[in-house]
Coordinates of C-alpha atoms in Angstrom, one line a residue:
Chain A
X839 CA 103.9 139.9 99.3
X840 CA 106.4 136.9 100.2
X841 CA 110.3 137.9 100.2
X842 CA 111.1 134.5 101.5
X843 CA 109.9 133.3 97.8
X844 CA 113.1 135.1 97.1
X845 CA 115.6 132.9 99.2
X846 CA 118.3 131.7 97.1
X847 CA 118.0 128.0 99.2
X848 CA 115.7 126.0 97.9
X849 CA 115.1 124.6 101.9
X850 CA 116.7 125.1 105.3
X851 CA 117.1 123.9 109.2
X852 CA 117.7 126.4 111.3
X853 CA 118.5 125.2 114.3
X854 CA 117.0 122.2 113.8
X855 CA 117.3 119.6 117.0
X856 CA 114.7 115.5 116.6
X857 CA 113.6 114.1 119.9
X858 CA 111.7 111.1 119.8
X859 CA 110.5 111.0 123.9
X860 CA 113.7 112.0 126.1
X861 CA 116.2 111.1 123.5
X862 CA 117.7 114.2 120.8
X863 CA 118.7 112.2 118.2
X864 CA 119.8 114.8 116.5
X865 CA 121.0 118.1 118.2
X866 CA 120.8 121.7 116.7
X867 CA 121.6 121.8 112.6
X868 CA 122.2 124.4 110.3
X869 CA 122.2 124.3 106.0
X870 CA 121.3 125.5 103.6
X871 CA 120.1 123.8 100.6
X872 CA 120.5 124.6 97.4
X873 CA 118.7 124.5 94.5
X874 CA 118.5 122.4 91.7
X875 CA 121.1 120.8 93.3
X876 CA 122.8 117.9 94.7
X877 CA 123.2 117.2 98.7
X878 CA 124.2 114.2 99.9
X879 CA 124.1 113.5 103.7
X880 CA 127.0 111.3 104.9
X881 CA 128.2 109.8 107.7
X882 CA 128.2 106.5 110.1
X883 CA 125.7 104.3 110.6
X884 CA 122.6 105.6 113.7
X885 CA 124.3 108.8 113.9
X886 CA 120.8 110.2 112.6
X887 CA 120.9 111.1 108.7
X888 CA 118.2 109.2 108.1
X889 CA 116.3 111.3 111.1
X890 CA 117.3 114.1 109.6
X891 CA 115.9 113.2 106.2
X892 CA 112.7 112.3 107.4
X893 CA 112.1 115.2 109.5
X894 CA 111.9 117.2 106.0
X895 CA 109.1 116.1 104.5
X896 CA 108.0 115.3 108.6
X897 CA 107.7 111.6 107.8
X898 CA 108.8 111.8 111.2
X899 CA 105.5 112.2 112.0
X900 CA 104.9 108.7 112.1
X901 CA 107.1 108.3 114.6
X902 CA 104.5 109.1 118.3
X903 CA 107.1 110.5 120.4
X904 CA 109.0 112.6 118.3
X905 CA 108.6 116.3 117.8
X906 CA 111.2 118.8 116.5
X907 CA 113.2 121.8 118.0
X908 CA 113.7 124.6 116.2
X909 CA 112.5 125.2 112.6
X910 CA 113.2 123.9 108.6
X911 CA 112.1 126.4 106.0
X912 CA 110.4 125.8 103.0
X913 CA 111.1 129.2 101.0
X914 CA 110.7 131.0 104.2
X915 CA 107.4 129.2 106.0
X916 CA 108.0 126.5 109.3
X917 CA 107.4 123.1 108.1
X918 CA 106.9 122.6 112.0
X919 CA 104.5 125.3 112.3
X920 CA 101.0 125.7 114.1
X921 CA 98.4 126.0 111.3
X922 CA 101.3 123.1 108.3
X923 CA 99.3 120.1 106.9
X924 CA 101.6 117.7 106.9
X925 CA 99.8 116.1 103.9
X926 CA 100.4 119.7 101.9
X927 CA 104.4 119.7 102.8
X928 CA 104.7 116.1 101.9
X929 CA 103.3 116.7 98.3
X930 CA 106.1 119.2 97.4
X931 CA 108.6 117.0 99.8
X932 CA 108.6 113.5 97.7
X933 CA 110.3 110.3 99.1
X934 CA 112.0 107.9 97.3
X935 CA 113.0 105.2 99.6
X936 CA 115.5 102.6 100.8
X937 CA 114.0 99.3 99.3
X938 CA 111.8 100.1 96.2
X939 CA 107.9 100.2 97.6
X940 CA 106.0 100.4 95.0
X941 CA 102.2 100.0 95.6
X942 CA 100.0 97.2 94.8
X943 CA 99.1 98.5 91.3
X944 CA 99.7 97.7 87.9
X945 CA 102.5 100.5 86.3
X946 CA 100.2 102.7 85.1
X947 CA 98.4 103.1 88.3
X948 CA 101.1 103.3 90.3
X949 CA 102.4 106.9 88.7
X950 CA 98.2 107.6 88.2
X951 CA 97.4 107.5 91.4
X952 CA 99.5 110.3 93.4
X953 CA 98.7 112.5 90.6
X954 CA 95.2 111.4 91.4
X955 CA 95.1 112.1 94.3
X956 CA 96.7 115.3 94.7
X957 CA 93.6 116.5 92.1
X958 CA 95.5 116.4 88.9
X959 CA 92.4 117.1 86.3
X960 CA 95.1 117.0 82.9
X961 CA 95.6 114.0 80.9
X962 CA 96.6 111.3 83.6
X963 CA 98.7 109.0 80.0
X964 CA 100.3 112.1 79.1
X965 CA 102.1 112.3 82.4
X966 CA 102.0 108.7 83.4
X967 CA 104.3 108.7 79.8
X968 CA 106.3 112.2 80.5
X969 CA 106.7 110.9 83.9
X970 CA 108.6 107.1 83.0
X971 CA 111.0 109.3 81.0
X972 CA 111.6 111.6 82.8
X973 CA 112.3 108.1 85.5
X974 CA 114.6 106.7 82.3
X975 CA 111.8 103.8 82.6
X976 CA 109.4 104.7 79.7
X977 CA 111.4 101.9 76.7
X978 CA 111.5 98.8 79.6
X979 CA 108.0 99.3 80.5
X980 CA 105.6 101.3 77.6
X981 CA 104.7 98.1 76.5
X982 CA 103.4 96.3 79.5
X983 CA 101.8 99.3 81.7
X984 CA 99.1 97.2 82.8
X985 CA 100.5 94.9 84.3
X986 CA 101.9 94.7 88.1
X987 CA 104.9 97.0 89.2
X988 CA 106.0 93.8 91.7
X989 CA 106.6 92.0 88.0
X990 CA 109.6 94.5 87.1
X991 CA 113.1 94.4 88.3
X992 CA 114.5 95.6 91.6
X993 CA 116.2 98.5 89.9
X994 CA 112.5 99.8 87.8
X995 CA 110.5 99.0 90.5
X996 CA 113.5 102.2 92.4
X997 CA 113.2 104.1 88.7
X998 CA 109.1 103.3 89.4
X999 CA 109.4 105.1 92.8
X1000 CA 110.7 107.7 91.3
X1001 CA 108.7 108.3 88.5
X1002 CA 105.9 108.2 90.3
X1003 CA 107.2 111.3 92.9
X1004 CA 107.7 113.2 89.7
X1005 CA 104.4 112.5 89.4
X1006 CA 103.0 114.7 92.1
X1007 CA 105.6 118.1 90.9
X1008 CA 107.2 118.2 94.6
X1009 CA 109.7 121.2 94.5
X1010 CA 111.9 118.6 96.7
X1011 CA 112.9 115.0 96.2
X1012 CA 114.3 113.4 99.7
X1013 CA 116.0 109.8 98.6
X1014 CA 117.0 107.3 101.8
X1015 CA 120.2 105.3 100.8
X1016 CA 118.6 104.1 96.7
X1017 CA 120.5 102.6 96.5
X1018 CA 121.5 101.0 98.5
X1019 CA 119.1 97.2 97.5
X1020 CA 120.5 97.7 93.8
X1021 CA 123.0 95.7 92.0
X1022 CA 126.1 97.9 90.4
X1023 CA 124.2 98.5 87.3
X1024 CA 120.8 100.0 88.4
X1025 CA 123.2 101.4 90.8
X1026 CA 124.2 103.7 87.7
X1027 CA 120.9 103.9 86.2
X1028 CA 119.7 105.9 89.6
X1029 CA 123.1 107.9 90.2
X1030 CA 122.6 108.8 86.0
X1031 CA 118.7 109.3 86.3
X1032 CA 119.7 112.1 89.6
X1033 CA 122.1 114.5 87.1
X1034 CA 118.7 114.6 84.9
X1035 CA 116.4 115.6 87.0
X1036 CA 118.2 118.3 88.9
X1037 CA 117.6 120.0 86.5
X1038 CA 114.3 120.7 87.5
X1039 CA 114.4 119.2 90.8
X1040 CA 116.4 120.0 94.3
X1041 CA 117.2 116.7 95.7
X1042 CA 118.8 115.3 98.8
X1043 CA 120.5 112.0 99.1
X1044 CA 121.7 109.8 102.1
X1045 CA 124.1 107.8 101.6
X1046 CA 126.4 105.1 103.5
X1047 CA 128.5 105.0 100.2
X1048 CA 131.2 107.5 100.0
X1049 CA 132.0 107.0 96.1
X1050 CA 128.5 107.2 95.8
X1051 CA 128.5 110.8 97.3
X1052 CA 131.2 111.7 96.0
X1053 CA 130.1 111.1 92.3
X1054 CA 126.6 112.6 92.0
X1055 CA 126.8 115.6 94.7
X1056 CA 127.9 118.8 94.9
X1057 CA 126.9 119.7 97.9
X1058 CA 128.0 117.1 100.8
X1059 CA 127.0 117.6 105.0
X1060 CA 128.9 115.2 107.2
X1061 CA 127.3 113.6 110.2
X1062 CA 128.6 112.9 113.6
X1063 CA 127.6 111.1 116.9
X1064 CA 128.3 113.0 119.6
X1065 CA 130.1 110.6 122.0
X1066 CA 128.8 112.1 125.2
X1067 CA 125.3 113.1 124.5
X1068 CA 124.8 110.5 121.4
X1069 CA 123.6 112.9 119.6
X1070 CA 124.4 112.9 116.1
X1071 CA 125.0 116.4 114.5
X1072 CA 126.9 117.8 110.9
X1073 CA 129.8 118.8 111.7
X1074 CA 130.7 120.0 108.2
X1075 CA 129.0 120.9 105.2
X1076 CA 130.3 122.6 101.9
X1077 CA 130.9 121.8 98.5
X1078 CA 131.3 117.7 97.7
X1079 CA 135.0 118.1 96.2
X1080 CA 136.7 120.7 99.5
X1081 CA 134.7 117.4 102.2
X1082 CA 136.3 115.4 100.2
X1083 CA 139.4 116.7 99.2
X1084 CA 140.5 119.2 101.7
X1085 CA 137.9 118.6 105.0
X1086 CA 138.4 121.1 107.2
X1087 CA 137.4 118.7 110.4
X1088 CA 139.6 116.3 111.1
X1089 CA 137.2 113.3 111.6
X1090 CA 135.8 114.4 108.5
X1091 CA 138.5 113.7 107.0
X1092 CA 139.3 110.4 108.6
X1093 CA 135.5 108.6 107.7
X1094 CA 136.0 110.5 104.1
X1095 CA 139.7 108.2 103.9
X1096 CA 138.3 105.5 105.4
X1097 CA 139.8 105.4 108.5
X1098 CA 137.2 104.7 110.3
X1099 CA 133.1 104.2 110.1
Chain B
X1273 CA 148.5 67.8 128.3
X1274 CA 149.0 68.7 124.6
X1275 CA 149.9 64.8 124.3
X1276 CA 146.5 63.9 125.8
X1277 CA 144.9 65.7 123.3
X1278 CA 146.9 65.1 119.8
X1279 CA 145.5 61.5 121.0
X1280 CA 142.2 62.5 121.3
X1281 CA 142.5 64.6 118.4
X1282 CA 142.5 61.3 116.7
X1283 CA 138.6 60.9 115.6
X1284 CA 136.8 58.0 114.3
X1285 CA 135.0 60.4 111.6
X1286 CA 132.8 57.4 109.9
X1287 CA 131.9 56.3 114.0
X1288 CA 131.1 60.0 115.2
X1289 CA 129.0 61.1 112.1
X1290 CA 126.5 58.0 112.2
X1291 CA 123.3 58.4 112.7
X1292 CA 122.5 58.0 116.0
X1293 CA 118.2 56.7 116.8
X1294 CA 116.6 60.2 117.8
X1295 CA 113.8 57.9 119.9
X1296 CA 112.2 60.9 121.0
X1297 CA 112.1 63.0 118.1
X1298 CA 110.5 59.7 116.3
X1299 CA 107.8 59.2 119.1
X1300 CA 106.5 63.4 117.9
X1301 CA 106.7 62.1 114.2
X1302 CA 104.8 59.6 115.0
X1303 CA 101.7 61.4 117.5
X1304 CA 101.5 64.5 115.4
X1305 CA 100.7 62.1 112.5
X1306 CA 98.3 60.6 113.5
X1307 CA 96.3 63.5 115.4
X1308 CA 96.4 64.7 111.6
X1309 CA 95.6 61.3 110.1
X1310 CA 92.7 61.9 112.8
X1311 CA 91.1 65.2 112.0
X1312 CA 91.4 63.5 108.5
X1313 CA 89.4 60.0 109.8
X1314 CA 86.4 61.8 112.2
X1315 CA 86.0 64.1 108.8
X1316 CA 85.1 61.3 106.7
X1317 CA 83.1 59.8 109.3
X1318 CA 80.5 62.4 109.3
X1319 CA 81.1 62.4 105.6
X1320 CA 80.5 58.6 105.5
X1321 CA 77.6 59.2 108.2
X1322 CA 76.2 61.4 106.5
X1323 CA 75.7 60.3 102.7
X1324 CA 75.0 57.0 104.1
X1325 CA 71.4 58.6 105.8
X1326 CA 71.3 61.1 102.7
X1327 CA 72.1 57.5 100.3
X1328 CA 69.0 55.8 101.6
X1329 CA 66.2 59.5 101.4
X1330 CA 67.1 59.3 97.9
X1331 CA 66.7 55.5 97.9
X1332 CA 63.3 56.2 99.2
X1333 CA 60.5 56.4 96.2
X1334 CA 58.6 59.5 97.1
X1335 CA 62.1 61.2 96.8
X1336 CA 64.0 62.0 93.4
X1337 CA 66.7 63.6 92.6
X1338 CA 65.5 65.9 90.1
X1339 CA 62.8 66.9 92.6
X1340 CA 64.7 67.9 95.3
X1341 CA 66.8 69.9 93.8
X1342 CA 65.0 71.6 91.6
X1343 CA 61.1 72.2 93.2
X1344 CA 60.7 74.6 95.9
X1345 CA 58.6 73.1 98.2
X1346 CA 59.4 71.1 101.5
X1347 CA 56.5 69.6 102.6
X1348 CA 57.3 65.5 104.1
X1349 CA 53.4 65.3 105.3
X1350 CA 52.3 65.0 101.9
X1351 CA 56.2 64.2 99.9
X1352 CA 57.4 67.6 99.1
X1353 CA 60.6 68.2 99.2
X1354 CA 62.1 70.5 97.4
X1355 CA 65.4 71.8 99.0
X1356 CA 65.5 75.4 97.4
X1357 CA 62.9 76.5 100.2
X1358 CA 65.0 76.3 103.0
X1359 CA 68.0 76.6 100.5
X1360 CA 66.4 80.2 100.0
X1361 CA 66.3 81.3 103.5
X1362 CA 70.0 80.1 104.6
X1363 CA 71.2 82.3 101.3
X1364 CA 68.7 85.4 102.3
X1365 CA 69.6 85.0 105.7
X1366 CA 73.3 85.0 104.8
X1367 CA 73.2 87.7 102.6
X1368 CA 71.8 90.0 104.5
X1369 CA 74.2 88.8 107.3
X1370 CA 77.1 90.2 105.2
X1371 CA 75.9 92.6 103.7
X1372 CA 76.1 94.0 107.5
X1373 CA 79.2 92.6 109.3
X1374 CA 81.6 93.5 105.3
X1375 CA 81.5 96.7 105.3
X1376 CA 81.3 98.0 109.3
X1377 CA 84.0 94.9 110.2
X1378 CA 85.6 96.2 107.0
X1379 CA 85.3 99.6 108.6
X1380 CA 86.1 99.1 112.5
X1381 CA 89.5 96.9 111.5
X1382 CA 91.0 100.3 108.9
X1383 CA 89.7 101.9 112.8
X1384 CA 91.8 99.3 114.8
X1385 CA 94.3 99.2 112.5
X1386 CA 95.6 102.6 111.6
X1387 CA 93.0 105.2 113.5
X1388 CA 93.1 103.9 117.1
X1389 CA 95.5 105.4 119.3
X1390 CA 97.2 102.0 121.3
X1391 CA 95.0 102.8 124.2
X1392 CA 92.7 103.1 122.1
X1393 CA 92.8 99.8 120.6
X1394 CA 94.1 97.8 123.9
X1395 CA 90.7 98.9 124.9
X1396 CA 88.5 98.4 121.0
X1397 CA 90.2 95.4 120.6
X1398 CA 88.4 93.5 124.0
X1399 CA 85.1 94.8 123.4
X1400 CA 84.9 93.3 119.7
X1401 CA 86.5 90.4 121.0
X1402 CA 84.0 90.1 123.3
X1403 CA 81.4 89.9 121.5
X1404 CA 82.1 87.1 118.9
X1405 CA 81.9 85.3 122.7
X1406 CA 78.4 85.8 122.9
X1407 CA 75.9 82.5 123.0
X1408 CA 73.9 82.2 119.8
X1409 CA 71.1 81.9 121.8
X1410 CA 71.2 85.1 123.3
X1411 CA 71.8 86.5 120.1
X1412 CA 68.4 84.3 118.5
X1413 CA 66.4 85.9 121.8
X1414 CA 68.3 89.5 121.0
X1415 CA 66.9 89.5 117.6
X1416 CA 63.4 88.6 118.4
X1417 CA 62.6 90.6 120.8
X1418 CA 64.6 93.7 119.8
X1419 CA 65.6 94.1 116.2
X1420 CA 62.7 92.1 115.4
X1421 CA 59.9 94.9 117.0
X1422 CA 62.6 97.6 115.4
X1423 CA 61.8 96.3 112.0
X1424 CA 58.8 96.4 112.4
X1425 CA 57.9 99.4 114.0
X1426 CA 59.5 100.4 110.9
X1427 CA 58.1 98.8 108.0
X1428 CA 55.0 98.5 109.0
X1429 CA 53.8 96.4 111.7
X1430 CA 50.6 94.7 109.1
X1431 CA 54.0 94.2 106.3
X1432 CA 56.2 91.8 107.9
X1433 CA 55.7 89.2 111.1
X1434 CA 57.5 88.7 114.6
X1435 CA 59.0 85.8 112.8
X1436 CA 61.3 87.2 109.6
X1437 CA 64.4 86.9 108.3
X1438 CA 65.8 90.5 107.9
X1439 CA 66.0 90.3 112.0
X1440 CA 68.1 87.1 112.0
X1441 CA 70.0 88.0 109.1
X1442 CA 71.1 91.5 110.8
X1443 CA 71.6 89.6 114.1
X1444 CA 74.0 87.4 112.3
X1445 CA 75.6 89.8 110.4
X1446 CA 76.2 91.3 114.3
X1447 CA 77.3 87.9 115.4
X1448 CA 80.5 87.6 112.5
X1449 CA 80.9 91.2 112.8
X1450 CA 84.1 90.4 115.0
X1451 CA 85.5 87.6 113.1
X1452 CA 85.1 90.0 109.5
X1453 CA 87.2 92.3 111.6
X1454 CA 89.5 90.7 113.8
X1455 CA 90.8 88.6 110.9
X1456 CA 90.9 91.7 108.3
X1457 CA 92.3 94.0 111.1
X1458 CA 95.5 91.1 111.1
X1459 CA 95.3 91.5 107.4
X1460 CA 96.1 95.2 107.6
X1461 CA 98.7 95.3 110.2
X1462 CA 101.0 92.9 108.4
X1463 CA 100.8 95.3 104.8
X1464 CA 104.1 96.1 105.6
X1465 CA 105.4 99.6 107.0
X1466 CA 107.2 100.8 103.6
X1467 CA 104.0 100.1 102.1
X1468 CA 102.6 102.7 104.4
X1469 CA 105.3 105.3 104.1
X1470 CA 105.6 105.4 100.5
X1471 CA 101.6 106.1 99.9
X1472 CA 102.1 108.5 102.4
X1473 CA 104.9 110.4 101.5
X1474 CA 103.0 111.0 97.9
X1475 CA 100.8 113.9 100.3
X1476 CA 97.9 110.8 101.2
X1477 CA 96.1 112.5 103.4
X1478 CA 94.9 108.8 106.3
X1479 CA 92.0 107.9 104.5
X1480 CA 93.4 107.2 100.6
X1481 CA 96.0 105.8 102.0
X1482 CA 94.1 103.4 103.9
X1483 CA 90.7 102.2 101.5
X1484 CA 93.1 102.6 97.3
X1485 CA 96.7 100.7 99.1
X1486 CA 96.2 99.6 102.6
X1487 CA 92.8 97.3 101.4
X1488 CA 93.7 96.6 97.8
X1489 CA 97.3 94.9 99.6
X1490 CA 95.3 93.0 102.3
X1491 CA 92.6 92.5 100.0
X1492 CA 93.7 88.1 100.6
X1493 CA 93.0 88.8 104.2
X1494 CA 90.5 90.4 103.7
X1495 CA 88.4 88.3 101.4
X1496 CA 89.2 85.3 103.9
X1497 CA 87.6 86.5 106.7
X1498 CA 84.9 86.9 104.0
X1499 CA 84.8 82.8 103.4
X1500 CA 85.4 82.5 106.9
X1501 CA 82.2 84.4 107.7
X1502 CA 79.7 82.9 104.7
X1503 CA 80.7 79.8 106.6
X1504 CA 79.5 81.0 110.0
X1505 CA 76.3 82.6 108.5
X1506 CA 75.1 80.1 106.4
X1507 CA 75.9 77.0 110.1
X1508 CA 74.6 79.6 112.5
X1509 CA 71.2 77.8 113.8
X1510 CA 70.4 78.8 117.0
X1511 CA 70.1 82.6 115.6
X1512 CA 67.6 81.6 112.1
X1513 CA 65.4 78.9 114.9
X1514 CA 64.4 81.4 117.1
X1515 CA 63.8 84.8 114.4
X1516 CA 63.9 83.2 111.3
X1517 CA 60.8 81.8 111.3
X1518 CA 59.5 78.1 111.8
X1519 CA 58.2 76.6 108.8
X1520 CA 59.7 76.2 105.2
X1521 CA 59.7 78.6 102.9
X1522 CA 60.9 79.2 99.2
X1523 CA 61.5 82.5 99.3
X1524 CA 63.9 85.2 99.0
X1525 CA 61.7 88.3 100.6
X1526 CA 63.8 89.5 103.7
X1527 CA 60.4 90.8 105.3
X1528 CA 59.3 87.1 105.5
X1529 CA 59.4 84.4 107.6
X1530 CA 61.0 81.4 106.8
X1531 CA 62.8 78.3 108.0
X1532 CA 67.3 78.1 106.6
X1533 CA 68.2 74.8 106.8
X1534 CA 70.5 75.0 109.8
X1535 CA 67.0 75.8 111.4
X1536 CA 64.8 73.4 110.0
X1537 CA 67.2 70.4 111.2
X1538 CA 67.5 71.6 114.7
X1539 CA 63.6 71.6 114.7
X1540 CA 62.9 68.6 113.3
X1541 CA 65.8 67.0 115.1
X1542 CA 64.3 68.2 118.3
X1543 CA 60.5 66.0 118.5
X1544 CA 60.4 62.7 118.7
X1545 CA 61.4 61.5 115.1
X1546 CA 61.4 57.9 114.3
X1547 CA 63.9 56.3 113.0
X1548 CA 64.3 55.7 109.2
X1549 CA 62.0 57.3 108.3
X1550 CA 61.4 59.1 105.1
X1551 CA 62.5 62.9 107.5
X1552 CA 64.6 61.1 109.9
X1553 CA 67.1 60.2 106.4
X1554 CA 65.5 64.0 104.7
X1555 CA 67.9 65.4 107.7
X1556 CA 71.2 64.0 106.4
X1557 CA 70.5 65.1 102.5
X1558 CA 69.2 68.4 104.3
X1559 CA 72.8 68.3 106.1
X1560 CA 74.6 67.3 103.3
X1561 CA 73.6 69.9 100.8
X1562 CA 74.3 72.4 104.0
X1563 CA 77.9 71.2 102.7
X1564 CA 77.4 71.3 99.3
X1565 CA 76.4 75.8 99.6
X1566 CA 78.9 76.1 102.1
X1567 CA 81.4 74.5 99.9
X1568 CA 80.0 76.8 97.3
X1569 CA 80.0 80.1 98.5
X1570 CA 83.4 79.5 99.4
X1571 CA 84.9 78.7 96.0
X1572 CA 83.2 81.6 94.7
X1573 CA 84.4 84.6 97.6
X1574 CA 87.8 82.6 97.1
X1575 CA 87.1 82.7 92.8
X1576 CA 86.5 87.1 93.6
X1577 CA 89.1 87.3 95.5
X1578 CA 91.2 85.9 92.7
X1579 CA 90.2 88.0 90.4
X1580 CA 90.7 90.8 92.5
X1581 CA 93.9 90.8 92.8
X1582 CA 95.2 90.2 89.6
X1583 CA 94.6 93.6 88.8
X1584 CA 97.5 93.8 91.5
X1585 CA 100.0 91.6 91.6

């Protein structure tokens, strides 16, 4: 019935522009995000990376004046259509934030809560264990599931946030600089985890760390601020090895080789 | 020019770094200290006056501690001094007030903090705070002349009198509602936005986020609002003096007329009470008891809050 289901892309944007009031923060983005791959969005500070990422699960809705022009298609359905419920969008497109933000609940409840509000009827203990295993956290917390999530280290908290996202089985996981608040060892764990996760999930990650983008991602979108309008846009989008070894745009080359930004 | 600078650049470091006398700083520190001490002294003075007179009361031959704390009839004319006759009315009216104010106040707080558009908030919050500015004597007559007739009509005129604890308690609840709403709203607004975003990103609705993530996160602030509300209700005098009834009665039935500790003090001390009599000193004993009840209720609510919080943090 829905030919759109056959689309080869997990999600795509068409002529997407994002506004805060009058101000056009992101201009005319066309991206096709591949299924079960990791796509990195890189670019200098303030170029609209996070704004673009947050458009995918309609988190920008919480900024009162924000609105978009163009479309974001999830399997052919425009997420900004009039009949679309943002709550349902977020249930299918999960998000991991820059700073770990576990709920003020036990480790167990942090996982169970999202599943429960989304109507999960199965065995909760099993789901909690599966999700924690999938987030490579089970062995570290299995004996203290009833303890507060705040007792965990920053890296563990971030993996807990990934676990709670996995527990509601989204189609896509958005990650907004998920390792920027973590030490190198915790960062490495998150990056290893991402490689595991992409077997089942499509991941879009915003990062200001170019080495990280080069290490973990399959595709990279390079964003840049337009000098006159102060509006960001994607200037180049390609396989990550292409972006980092033979970019077509001179600005991309300058950025990835560290000449500015 | 350069020679001048080099001549300046042979500083006497020990002299330059020596402690300076900053008289203004010392004066400020001293006056702040004095003000701090003053508040403590005032509290102490009140306690001493209360304690001193209360001791005289307990020293009376017709009074004994056991009777005071364990019996339920307060009739000074015949030498009955059972404080429970007054405590029961205080507890009943305060409980009704909290039962009204907590759910309504918390709902209002959630609405203002999470649902209301900035414009609605800008209108509603000042109105809510006006409610806190209404003189309690007005609330008292509101209870007696408006709420009490409604209660009597609903329950039955023969079952409940003009003066009853229910009307007084309900209106007292309305009085402390803005207090609870305002403090709880501050607590909810102070929850970091990252927590809100995290919850919304799980596909939660606004109500799920508010009730299951933000309220638990703001629990200590909400608990504080309840503590302040209880203290206010226990200490409130005018509403209960007007609407709750003028006569001690041991009863936890909201439909009964009964006098609270504060109501009793207000009524008795308003009359021509001879100095040094048992009636006179008994007021101080009641006031001391009021201190005690407030303290105990505060400790209980604090305990509840910590106990709840341990599950989360």
